[in-house]
Short mmCIF file of C-alpha atoms in Angstrom, two decimals:
data_model
loop_
_atom_site.label_atom_id
_atom_site.label_comp_id
_atom_site.label_asym_id
_atom_site.label_seq_id
_atom_site.Cartn_x
_atom_site.Cartn_y
_atom_site.Cartn_z
CA MET A 1 0.00 0.00 0.00
CA ASN A 2 2.84 2.43 0.79
CA SER A 3 4.46 1.78 -2.60
CA LEU A 4 1.11 2.35 -4.31
CA LYS A 5 0.66 5.69 -2.56
CA LEU A 6 4.20 6.78 -3.35
CA LEU A 7 3.93 5.82 -7.02
CA SER A 8 0.54 7.51 -7.27
CA LEU A 9 1.88 10.75 -5.80
CA ILE A 10 4.87 10.68 -8.15
CA GLY A 11 2.54 9.97 -11.06
CA LEU A 12 0.26 12.84 -10.04
CA LEU A 13 3.21 15.23 -9.94
CA LEU A 14 4.43 14.11 -13.39
CA TYR A 15 0.89 14.33 -14.72
CA PHE A 16 0.54 17.90 -13.46
CA MET A 17 3.89 18.86 -14.99
CA VAL A 18 2.85 17.42 -18.37
CA LEU A 19 -0.45 19.33 -18.32
CA LEU A 20 1.26 22.55 -17.32
CA PHE A 21 3.91 22.13 -20.02
CA ALA A 22 1.27 21.43 -22.66
CA VAL A 23 -0.79 24.46 -21.65
CA THR A 24 2.11 26.91 -21.50
CA LYS A 25 3.49 25.74 -24.87
CA GLU A 26 0.13 26.16 -26.58
CA LYS A 27 -0.92 29.28 -28.45
CA LYS A 28 -1.22 32.27 -26.18
CA ASN A 29 -4.59 33.80 -25.42
CA HIS A 30 -4.69 37.29 -26.90
CA ASN A 31 -8.29 38.16 -26.07
CA VAL A 32 -11.48 36.92 -24.44
CA LEU A 33 -12.57 35.06 -27.60
CA ASP A 34 -9.33 33.08 -27.39
CA TYR A 35 -9.63 32.52 -23.64
CA PHE A 36 -13.19 31.15 -23.67
CA PHE A 37 -13.66 29.84 -27.26
CA ALA A 38 -10.13 29.16 -28.59
CA GLY A 39 -10.81 31.61 -31.41
CA ARG A 40 -13.37 29.18 -32.87
CA SER A 41 -10.49 27.34 -34.52
CA LEU A 42 -10.68 23.83 -33.02
CA PRO A 43 -11.72 20.76 -35.09
CA TYR A 44 -14.94 18.93 -34.26
CA TRP A 45 -13.18 15.76 -33.06
CA ALA A 46 -11.21 17.72 -30.45
CA LEU A 47 -14.40 19.41 -29.23
CA SER A 48 -16.12 16.02 -29.14
CA ILE A 49 -13.40 14.57 -26.91
CA THR A 50 -13.60 17.51 -24.53
CA PHE A 51 -17.42 17.17 -24.58
CA ILE A 52 -17.12 13.51 -23.57
CA ALA A 53 -14.44 14.26 -20.98
CA SER A 54 -16.49 17.06 -19.44
CA TRP A 55 -19.45 14.74 -18.74
CA TRP A 56 -17.61 11.51 -18.01
CA GLY A 57 -16.38 12.69 -14.64
CA ALA A 58 -16.62 11.74 -10.98
CA GLY A 59 -20.26 10.73 -11.23
CA SER A 60 -19.51 8.47 -14.18
CA ALA A 61 -16.25 6.97 -12.97
CA LEU A 62 -17.18 6.45 -9.33
CA SER A 63 -20.84 7.00 -8.41
CA THR A 64 -22.34 4.99 -11.29
CA ALA A 65 -20.14 1.99 -10.50
CA ASP A 66 -21.20 2.11 -6.85
CA LEU A 67 -24.88 2.34 -7.80
CA ALA A 68 -24.43 -0.58 -10.21
CA TYR A 69 -23.03 -2.60 -7.30
CA SER A 70 -26.47 -2.34 -5.67
CA ASP A 71 -28.82 -2.04 -8.67
CA GLY A 72 -27.09 -3.85 -11.50
CA LEU A 73 -27.82 -2.88 -15.11
CA GLY A 74 -30.60 -0.57 -13.93
CA ALA A 75 -27.93 1.90 -12.76
CA PHE A 76 -27.43 2.80 -16.44
CA TRP A 77 -30.48 5.03 -16.00
CA TYR A 78 -28.70 7.16 -13.42
CA TYR A 79 -26.14 8.82 -15.70
CA GLY A 80 -26.18 6.91 -18.99
CA VAL A 81 -29.77 7.52 -20.06
CA PRO A 82 -29.86 11.25 -19.12
CA VAL A 83 -26.58 11.79 -21.00
CA LEU A 84 -27.86 10.01 -24.11
CA MET A 85 -31.19 11.83 -23.97
CA SER A 86 -29.63 15.26 -23.62
CA THR A 87 -26.96 14.54 -26.26
CA PHE A 88 -29.63 13.41 -28.72
CA LEU A 89 -31.50 16.68 -28.18
CA MET A 90 -28.23 18.53 -28.67
CA ILE A 91 -27.80 16.78 -32.04
CA LEU A 92 -31.12 18.28 -33.11
CA CYS A 93 -30.31 21.78 -31.83
CA ALA A 94 -26.53 22.10 -32.29
CA GLY A 95 -26.72 23.65 -35.75
CA GLY A 96 -29.20 26.29 -34.61
CA ILE A 97 -27.19 27.16 -31.50
CA ARG A 98 -24.05 27.64 -33.61
CA ARG A 99 -25.85 29.58 -36.36
CA VAL A 100 -27.54 32.07 -34.05
CA GLY A 101 -24.22 33.86 -33.69
CA TYR A 102 -24.23 34.70 -29.97
CA LEU A 103 -21.49 33.07 -27.94
CA THR A 104 -23.17 32.64 -24.55
CA GLN A 105 -26.64 31.75 -23.35
CA GLY A 106 -26.90 35.13 -21.66
CA ARG A 107 -26.23 36.98 -24.90
CA MET A 108 -28.65 34.75 -26.75
CA MET A 109 -31.38 35.57 -24.26
CA GLU A 110 -30.60 39.28 -24.41
CA ALA A 111 -31.07 39.18 -28.19
CA ARG A 112 -34.23 37.08 -27.89
CA TYR A 113 -35.83 38.76 -24.87
CA SER A 114 -34.19 41.55 -22.86
CA LYS A 115 -31.17 42.48 -20.73
CA GLY A 116 -33.04 41.81 -17.49
CA THR A 117 -34.02 38.32 -18.62
CA ALA A 118 -30.45 37.62 -19.72
CA LYS A 119 -29.00 38.74 -16.39
CA LEU A 120 -31.34 36.61 -14.30
CA LEU A 121 -30.80 33.59 -16.52
CA SER A 122 -27.03 34.08 -16.32
CA VAL A 123 -27.15 34.14 -12.52
CA LEU A 124 -28.88 30.74 -12.51
CA VAL A 125 -26.44 29.36 -15.08
CA LEU A 126 -23.53 30.59 -12.98
CA LEU A 127 -24.93 28.96 -9.83
CA PHE A 128 -25.46 25.73 -11.73
CA MET A 129 -21.90 25.63 -13.02
CA VAL A 130 -20.37 26.53 -9.65
CA PHE A 131 -22.39 23.88 -7.79
CA ASN A 132 -21.49 21.25 -10.39
CA ALA A 133 -17.82 22.19 -10.09
CA ALA A 134 -18.20 21.71 -6.34
CA SER A 135 -19.59 18.19 -6.93
CA GLN A 136 -16.42 17.29 -8.82
CA MET A 137 -14.35 18.69 -5.96
CA VAL A 138 -16.23 16.34 -3.63
CA GLY A 139 -15.37 13.53 -6.04
CA VAL A 140 -11.68 14.35 -6.04
CA GLY A 141 -11.71 14.74 -2.25
CA ASP A 142 -13.30 11.33 -1.71
CA PHE A 143 -11.08 9.63 -4.30
CA PHE A 144 -7.78 11.16 -3.23
CA GLY A 145 -8.72 10.63 0.40
CA SER A 146 -9.43 6.91 -0.07
CA TYR A 147 -6.54 6.29 -2.42
CA LEU A 148 -3.79 8.34 -0.85
CA GLY A 149 -4.95 8.31 2.75
CA LEU A 150 -5.27 12.11 2.85
CA PRO A 151 -7.81 14.02 4.97
CA TYR A 152 -10.80 15.09 2.86
CA GLU A 153 -9.99 18.80 3.06
CA TRP A 154 -6.38 18.36 1.92
CA ALA A 155 -7.45 15.99 -0.85
CA VAL A 156 -9.96 18.54 -2.20
CA LEU A 157 -7.36 21.31 -2.08
CA LEU A 158 -4.76 19.22 -3.91
CA GLY A 159 -7.02 18.31 -6.82
CA THR A 160 -8.58 21.78 -7.08
CA ILE A 161 -5.25 23.64 -7.09
CA ILE A 162 -3.96 21.46 -9.95
CA VAL A 163 -7.04 22.24 -12.04
CA LEU A 164 -7.01 25.93 -11.14
CA ILE A 165 -3.40 26.48 -12.18
CA TYR A 166 -3.62 25.00 -15.67
CA SER A 167 -7.12 26.44 -16.23
CA MET A 168 -5.93 29.98 -15.43
CA PHE A 169 -2.93 29.65 -17.75
CA GLY A 170 -4.63 27.96 -20.70
CA GLY A 171 -8.23 29.12 -20.82
CA PHE A 172 -10.58 27.10 -23.04
CA ARG A 173 -7.83 26.04 -25.45
CA GLY A 174 -5.89 24.72 -22.49
CA VAL A 175 -9.00 22.95 -21.18
CA VAL A 176 -9.51 21.22 -24.54
CA LEU A 177 -5.85 20.22 -24.84
CA THR A 178 -5.68 18.82 -21.31
CA ASP A 179 -9.07 17.13 -21.75
CA ILE A 180 -7.69 15.19 -24.72
CA ILE A 181 -4.74 14.01 -22.62
CA GLN A 182 -7.03 13.24 -19.70
CA PHE A 183 -9.52 11.34 -21.85
CA VAL A 184 -6.82 8.99 -23.16
CA LEU A 185 -5.63 8.33 -19.60
CA LEU A 186 -9.18 7.80 -18.38
CA LEU A 187 -10.08 5.44 -21.21
CA VAL A 188 -7.02 3.28 -20.57
CA SER A 189 -7.70 3.25 -16.83
CA ALA A 190 -11.40 2.44 -17.21
CA LEU A 191 -10.58 -0.43 -19.58
CA VAL A 192 -7.99 -1.85 -17.16
CA VAL A 193 -10.32 -1.70 -14.14
CA PHE A 194 -13.18 -3.16 -16.18
CA ALA A 195 -11.06 -6.01 -17.57
CA VAL A 196 -9.53 -6.91 -14.19
CA GLY A 197 -12.82 -6.71 -12.31
CA TYR A 198 -14.73 -8.62 -15.01
CA LYS A 199 -12.13 -11.40 -15.19
CA ASN A 200 -11.87 -11.88 -11.44
CA ALA A 201 -15.65 -11.90 -11.12
CA GLY A 202 -15.87 -14.75 -13.62
CA GLY A 203 -17.42 -12.73 -16.40
CA MET A 204 -21.17 -12.50 -16.90
CA ASP A 205 -21.58 -16.13 -15.81
CA GLY A 206 -19.98 -15.32 -12.47
CA ILE A 207 -22.12 -12.20 -12.04
CA ARG A 208 -25.29 -14.11 -13.00
CA SER A 209 -24.53 -16.89 -10.50
CA ALA A 210 -23.86 -14.42 -7.67
CA VAL A 211 -27.05 -12.51 -8.45
CA LEU A 212 -29.22 -15.64 -8.49
CA ALA A 213 -27.65 -16.83 -5.23
CA ALA A 214 -28.44 -13.45 -3.66
CA GLY A 215 -32.05 -13.61 -4.87
CA LYS A 216 -31.88 -10.46 -7.03
CA PRO A 217 -33.52 -11.43 -10.35
CA GLU A 218 -33.95 -7.78 -11.43
CA TYR A 219 -30.22 -7.16 -11.17
CA LEU A 220 -29.64 -8.09 -14.82
CA ASN A 221 -32.70 -6.20 -16.10
CA MET A 222 -31.75 -2.76 -17.40
CA GLY A 223 -35.37 -1.62 -17.41
CA ALA A 224 -35.58 -2.13 -13.64
CA GLY A 225 -33.86 1.20 -13.06
CA ALA A 226 -36.33 3.22 -15.13
CA SER A 227 -38.75 4.01 -12.30
CA LYS A 228 -36.14 4.36 -9.57
CA TYR A 229 -34.05 6.87 -11.51
CA SER A 230 -36.84 8.63 -13.39
CA MET A 231 -36.30 11.87 -11.47
CA PHE A 232 -32.65 11.87 -12.52
CA VAL A 233 -33.56 11.16 -16.13
CA ILE A 234 -35.91 14.15 -16.21
CA THR A 235 -33.86 16.53 -14.10
CA PHE A 236 -30.40 15.65 -15.38
CA GLY A 237 -31.62 15.18 -18.96
CA CYS A 238 -33.24 18.62 -19.14
CA ALA A 239 -30.43 20.31 -17.22
CA TRP A 240 -27.62 18.79 -19.26
CA MET A 241 -29.35 19.52 -22.57
CA ILE A 242 -28.98 23.23 -21.79
CA GLN A 243 -25.68 22.93 -19.89
CA ALA A 244 -23.62 26.00 -20.66
CA ASN A 245 -20.28 24.20 -21.02
CA VAL A 246 -21.72 22.09 -23.87
CA TRP A 247 -23.21 25.15 -25.56
CA GLN A 248 -19.78 26.74 -25.16
CA ARG A 249 -18.27 23.89 -27.18
CA ILE A 250 -20.98 24.21 -29.82
CA SER A 251 -20.34 27.94 -30.09
CA ALA A 252 -16.59 27.25 -30.34
CA ALA A 253 -17.07 24.96 -33.37
CA ARG A 254 -15.85 26.19 -36.75
CA SER A 255 -19.28 25.79 -38.33
CA ASP A 256 -22.80 24.54 -37.61
CA ARG A 257 -21.91 21.30 -39.45
CA ASP A 258 -18.93 20.75 -37.15
CA ALA A 259 -21.15 21.45 -34.15
CA ARG A 260 -23.55 18.71 -35.21
CA LYS A 261 -20.74 16.24 -35.99
CA MET A 262 -19.32 16.88 -32.52
CA THR A 263 -22.57 15.89 -30.81
CA VAL A 264 -23.15 12.81 -33.02
CA MET A 265 -19.64 11.50 -32.32
CA SER A 266 -20.14 12.04 -28.59
CA PHE A 267 -23.54 10.27 -28.56
CA PHE A 268 -22.17 7.01 -29.94
CA ALA A 269 -19.11 7.14 -27.68
CA TYR A 270 -21.19 7.47 -24.50
CA ILE A 271 -23.03 4.15 -24.92
CA PRO A 272 -20.06 1.76 -24.45
CA LEU A 273 -18.36 4.06 -21.95
CA TYR A 274 -21.30 4.10 -19.52
CA LEU A 275 -22.05 0.40 -19.99
CA MET A 276 -18.43 -0.38 -19.13
CA VAL A 277 -18.69 1.55 -15.85
CA VAL A 278 -21.97 -0.19 -14.96
CA VAL A 279 -20.56 -3.68 -15.57
CA THR A 280 -17.49 -2.77 -13.48
CA GLY A 281 -19.81 -2.03 -10.56
CA MET A 282 -21.64 -5.31 -11.13
CA ALA A 283 -18.33 -7.19 -11.04
CA GLY A 284 -17.76 -5.61 -7.65
CA PHE A 285 -20.93 -7.34 -6.42
CA VAL A 286 -19.16 -10.67 -6.93
CA LEU A 287 -15.83 -9.56 -5.49
CA TYR A 288 -17.05 -7.88 -2.30
CA PRO A 289 -19.78 -8.95 0.16
CA GLN A 290 -20.64 -5.31 0.81
CA LEU A 291 -19.89 -2.02 -0.90
CA PRO A 292 -16.23 -1.24 -0.10
CA LYS A 293 -15.29 1.94 1.68
CA GLY A 294 -14.09 4.31 -1.00
CA GLY A 295 -16.17 2.58 -3.69
CA VAL A 296 -15.89 -0.35 -6.08
CA VAL A 297 -13.38 1.21 -8.47
CA THR A 298 -10.93 2.19 -5.75
CA ALA A 299 -11.22 -1.23 -4.11
CA ILE A 300 -10.52 -3.13 -7.34
CA VAL A 301 -7.45 -1.01 -8.00
CA MET A 302 -6.06 -1.52 -4.50
CA ASP A 303 -6.84 -5.22 -4.23
CA TYR A 304 -6.26 -6.59 -7.73
CA LEU A 305 -3.68 -4.38 -9.49
CA SER A 306 0.08 -4.10 -9.09
CA PRO A 307 1.37 -0.83 -7.59
CA VAL A 308 2.60 0.42 -11.00
CA LEU A 309 -0.64 -0.36 -12.81
CA GLY A 310 -2.60 0.92 -9.83
CA ALA A 311 -0.78 4.26 -10.04
CA VAL A 312 -1.59 4.51 -13.76
CA VAL A 313 -5.27 3.89 -13.04
CA PHE A 314 -5.17 6.43 -10.23
CA ILE A 315 -3.98 9.08 -12.69
CA GLY A 316 -6.65 8.06 -15.19
CA ILE A 317 -9.52 8.35 -12.73
CA SER A 318 -8.09 11.61 -11.42
CA ALA A 319 -8.10 12.79 -15.03
CA ALA A 320 -11.81 11.95 -15.30
CA ILE A 321 -12.68 14.11 -12.34
CA MET A 322 -10.36 16.97 -13.28
CA SER A 323 -11.48 17.06 -16.91
CA THR A 324 -15.03 17.69 -15.76
CA MET A 325 -14.00 20.16 -13.08
CA ASP A 326 -11.90 22.30 -15.43
CA SER A 327 -14.75 22.49 -17.94
CA LEU A 328 -17.25 23.62 -15.33
CA ILE A 329 -14.88 26.21 -13.86
CA ASN A 330 -14.05 27.65 -17.29
CA THR A 331 -17.73 27.94 -18.26
CA ALA A 332 -18.69 29.47 -14.92
CA SER A 333 -15.92 32.02 -15.39
CA MET A 334 -17.14 32.69 -18.94
CA THR A 335 -20.70 33.30 -17.73
CA LEU A 336 -19.55 35.66 -14.99
CA MET A 337 -17.14 37.50 -17.27
CA LEU A 338 -19.18 37.85 -20.46
CA ASP A 339 -22.75 37.96 -19.16
CA LEU A 340 -22.65 39.58 -15.72
CA ILE A 341 -19.61 41.87 -15.54
CA PRO A 342 -19.56 45.05 -17.70
CA ALA A 343 -17.07 44.73 -20.55
CA HIS A 344 -13.81 46.67 -20.63
CA GLN A 345 -12.47 48.14 -23.87
CA ASP A 346 -8.89 47.08 -23.15
CA GLU A 347 -8.43 43.44 -24.27
CA LYS A 348 -5.50 42.89 -21.90
CA LYS A 349 -7.56 44.02 -18.93
CA GLN A 350 -10.43 41.82 -20.10
CA LEU A 351 -8.08 38.86 -20.25
CA ALA A 352 -6.75 39.61 -16.74
CA ARG A 353 -10.32 39.85 -15.47
CA SER A 354 -11.08 36.48 -17.06
CA ARG A 355 -8.31 34.86 -15.05
CA MET A 356 -9.58 36.54 -11.89
CA THR A 357 -13.12 35.27 -12.47
CA THR A 358 -11.66 31.78 -12.88
CA LEU A 359 -10.05 32.16 -9.45
CA CYS A 360 -13.25 33.51 -7.89
CA VAL A 361 -15.60 30.77 -9.11
CA THR A 362 -13.09 28.12 -8.05
CA ALA A 363 -12.93 29.59 -4.54
CA VAL A 364 -16.72 29.62 -4.17
CA ALA A 365 -17.06 26.05 -5.46
CA LEU A 366 -14.32 24.97 -3.05
CA LEU A 367 -16.24 26.42 -0.09
CA ILE A 368 -19.39 24.55 -1.16
CA SER A 369 -17.47 21.26 -1.45
CA MET A 370 -16.19 21.71 2.09
CA LYS A 371 -19.71 22.14 3.47
CA ILE A 372 -21.69 19.57 1.44
CA ARG A 373 -19.79 16.30 0.98
CA SER A 374 -22.21 14.54 -1.39
CA ILE A 375 -21.85 14.41 -5.18
CA LEU A 376 -25.47 13.33 -5.56
CA GLN A 377 -26.90 16.06 -3.33
CA ILE A 378 -24.93 18.86 -4.95
CA SER A 379 -25.66 17.59 -8.48
CA TRP A 380 -29.36 17.37 -7.69
CA MET A 381 -29.46 20.90 -6.28
CA ALA A 382 -27.70 22.28 -9.35
CA SER A 383 -29.80 20.37 -11.88
CA ASP A 384 -33.09 21.21 -10.16
CA LEU A 385 -32.16 24.89 -10.29
CA ILE A 386 -31.41 24.96 -14.01
CA THR A 387 -34.29 22.65 -14.99
CA THR A 388 -37.07 24.57 -13.28
CA GLY A 389 -35.62 28.04 -13.82
CA VAL A 390 -33.98 28.06 -17.24
CA PHE A 391 -35.07 25.14 -19.44
CA VAL A 392 -38.46 26.44 -20.62
CA PRO A 393 -37.65 30.05 -21.64
CA LEU A 394 -34.27 29.10 -23.12
CA VAL A 395 -35.53 26.25 -25.31
CA MET A 396 -38.90 27.79 -26.17
CA GLY A 397 -37.14 30.96 -27.25
CA PHE A 398 -35.79 29.10 -30.29
CA PHE A 399 -39.20 27.88 -31.44
CA TRP A 400 -42.16 29.91 -30.10
CA ARG A 401 -42.29 33.41 -31.55
CA ARG A 402 -45.14 34.54 -29.26
CA GLY A 403 -42.95 34.14 -26.17
CA ASN A 404 -41.75 37.53 -24.93
CA ALA A 405 -39.42 39.08 -22.38
CA LYS A 406 -42.07 39.45 -19.67
CA GLY A 407 -43.06 35.80 -19.99
CA ALA A 408 -39.44 34.64 -19.89
CA LEU A 409 -38.55 36.80 -16.90
CA ALA A 410 -41.61 35.64 -14.94
CA SER A 411 -40.90 32.01 -15.82
CA ILE A 412 -37.27 32.18 -14.66
CA ALA A 413 -38.21 33.97 -11.44
CA ALA A 414 -40.98 31.48 -10.63
CA GLY A 415 -38.70 28.51 -11.31
CA PHE A 416 -36.00 30.02 -9.12
CA VAL A 417 -38.41 30.59 -6.22
CA TYR A 418 -39.81 27.06 -6.61
CA CYS A 419 -36.30 25.62 -6.46
CA LEU A 420 -35.39 27.69 -3.38
CA TYR A 421 -38.59 26.56 -1.67
CA ASN A 422 -37.74 22.88 -2.25
CA LEU A 423 -34.16 23.51 -1.17
CA ALA A 424 -35.41 24.97 2.11
CA ILE A 425 -37.52 21.85 2.69
CA SER A 426 -34.54 19.59 1.98
CA PHE A 427 -32.56 21.48 4.64
CA GLY A 428 -35.23 20.70 7.20
CA LEU A 429 -37.42 23.81 7.32
CA PRO A 430 -41.01 22.86 8.31
CA LEU A 431 -42.69 24.14 5.14
CA PRO A 432 -45.79 22.51 3.58
CA SER A 433 -45.07 20.27 0.62
CA PHE A 434 -47.70 18.92 -1.77
CA TRP A 435 -45.26 16.63 -3.58
CA GLU A 436 -42.66 14.08 -2.60
CA PRO A 437 -39.31 15.86 -2.07
CA GLN A 438 -36.60 15.15 -4.67
CA SER A 439 -38.94 13.09 -6.83
CA ALA A 440 -39.92 12.98 -10.50
CA GLN A 441 -43.21 14.60 -9.44
CA GLN A 442 -41.37 17.58 -7.97
CA VAL A 443 -39.39 18.09 -11.19
CA VAL A 444 -42.39 17.71 -13.49
CA LEU A 445 -44.42 20.16 -11.41
CA GLY A 446 -41.56 22.67 -11.46
CA VAL A 447 -41.14 22.50 -15.25
CA ALA A 448 -44.93 22.63 -15.71
CA LEU A 449 -45.14 25.73 -13.47
CA SER A 450 -42.37 27.40 -15.46
CA LEU A 451 -44.10 26.55 -18.76
CA VAL A 452 -47.56 27.73 -17.66
CA ILE A 453 -46.20 31.05 -16.43
CA TYR A 454 -44.08 31.54 -19.56
CA VAL A 455 -47.00 30.89 -21.89
CA GLY A 456 -49.59 32.68 -19.76
CA VAL A 457 -47.65 35.89 -19.19
CA SER A 458 -46.51 35.98 -22.82
CA LEU A 459 -50.10 35.68 -24.07
CA LEU A 460 -51.36 38.33 -21.64
CA THR A 461 -48.73 40.90 -22.65
CA ALA A 462 -47.72 42.52 -25.92
CA PRO A 463 -45.90 40.30 -28.45
CA GLU A 464 -42.35 41.04 -29.65
CA TYR A 465 -42.49 39.52 -33.11
CA ASP A 466 -39.67 41.49 -34.72
CA LYS A 467 -37.15 40.43 -32.10
CA ALA A 468 -38.43 36.85 -32.02
CA ASP A 469 -38.49 36.41 -35.81
CA LYS A 470 -34.97 37.76 -36.20
CA PHE A 471 -33.59 35.39 -33.56
CA ILE A 472 -35.47 32.29 -34.74
CA SER A 473 -34.52 33.02 -38.34
CA GLN A 474 -30.85 33.28 -37.39
CA ALA A 475 -31.08 29.89 -35.69
CA GLY A 476 -32.49 28.45 -38.93
CA PHE A 477 -35.68 27.05 -37.39
CA ARG A 478 -37.90 29.28 -39.52
CA LYS A 479 -37.01 30.49 -43.00
CA LYS A 480 -39.77 33.01 -43.48
CA LYS A 481 -41.28 35.53 -41.14
CA LYS A 482 -44.94 35.21 -40.27
CA THR A 483 -47.23 38.19 -40.23
#
C-alpha cells in the first residue's frame, strides 16, 4: 500500500507537470474570444473529446459503478440515459445554436428577450456551473482521500489547485488540450479496471450466479432502473441539454456542421463508456460482500492491481474528475465574465479579469465542497435549479415566436423561487409540501409551473415579433417571417 501511494503521488506530480507544459506551450490567449472559445479554430473531433471528458467525470467513474453494485444494469439510467437523452436533443439543436451567432446563453437571451431576462438567466447558469464544479471537488476529495490516505480537506485542495493552475494559464484552449490528454488516460484506466474486475468476477456467468444466489432477479434487467431513476432522467436530462459548457463547445465549433458532428460523435461514444462503468460495478458485487469503503473502483485497484498499474489507473480516474471540473470552472468564469460583468475596452484588462473570475468561481465552489460532501446532493441541487428556472424560456425561445421578455422573466423567477422553496424543505425547514421531495413529481411540477407562467404571461402581454423572428430566423428554425 505504501508503494502504491508513493507511485501515485509521483505519477500525479508528473501528470501535473505534463499538463502545465502542454498548456504553457500552446498558443497564447490574446483576447477573451481566445480565452473562452479558442478563437473558434478547433476541429470537431477535439471538441467532441472535450465534450465527452467534461461529462464523463466523478459521477460516471465512481458514483455509477457504486450504484451498479447495488442495482445492476438498472444503474445505467442514473447517468447513462440522461446523458444520451440530452446529447440526442443537442444533435437536433446544435446547428441552430451555432448559427444564431451569440457566444453565450446570456447573450442569446438578451437578443431574444431583454437584458433583465439575460441577467437573471445568467445568474442561474452561474450557480449551476459553480455547484457542479463543487460536486467534482467532492469527487476528487473522496477519491484522493481513499486512495492516498489524505484528509478530505487536503485531498480537495490538492485536486482543485492542480485544475485551477492549468485552467488559469490555458483558458478554453488549455482545457480542450488537457481534456484530450485526460480522456486517453481515463479510457485506458477504465478499460484496465473493467477487464480486471470482469475477469476476477468470472465474467457474466460469475455475475449471474452471484445474483441468483443473492435472490436479485432484477439485477440483470436494465429496465428495472427506469422508475427508480426517473427523477434523474428528467432533471439531469433537461439540465444537461442546456448545460452552458456544452453550448460553449458548440459555439466554439468552426461551423454549424462541425457542431452537429461533434454531438453525433459524442452520442455514440457514450453508450459503451457508460455500460463499461456499470458492468465494473456489477463485477464488484461478486468480489465484495458489501460495498467497499471508497467505492468499487478504488477497491478493485487496491486489491487486484500491481502498484505500478494501480498508479496509472489512479492518474486516469483523477483525469476523469479533473477534466469535468476544469470544464465547469471555465464555463462558470465565462458566464460571470461575459454575461454579468460590464465589458472593458482594453483586451489585456479583459483577459486579466477572465483569469480573476476563474479564481473567484473556483474559490466559491471549493467552499461549497467543504460544506456539502455529497456528489449526488450537490448535483441534484444544481440540476433542479437549471431545470425549473432556465429550461423552458431558453428552449422555447428558439421555437415559439409569441414568447416575450415578460413571460421569460416571470418564468425564470418562478422557477428560481420554486427551487429555493424545495431547497429549504430539503434542509429541514417545516414548510408545507404537496409533492414528494426530490422526486420525479417535484421536477415535473416545477417545469410545468415554469411553462404555464411563460405561456400565460406571454399571451397576456404585448408580443415582440420582430425580435423573435430575427432570432429564430438566425437559428435556422424558420425560414420566413410570419405576419
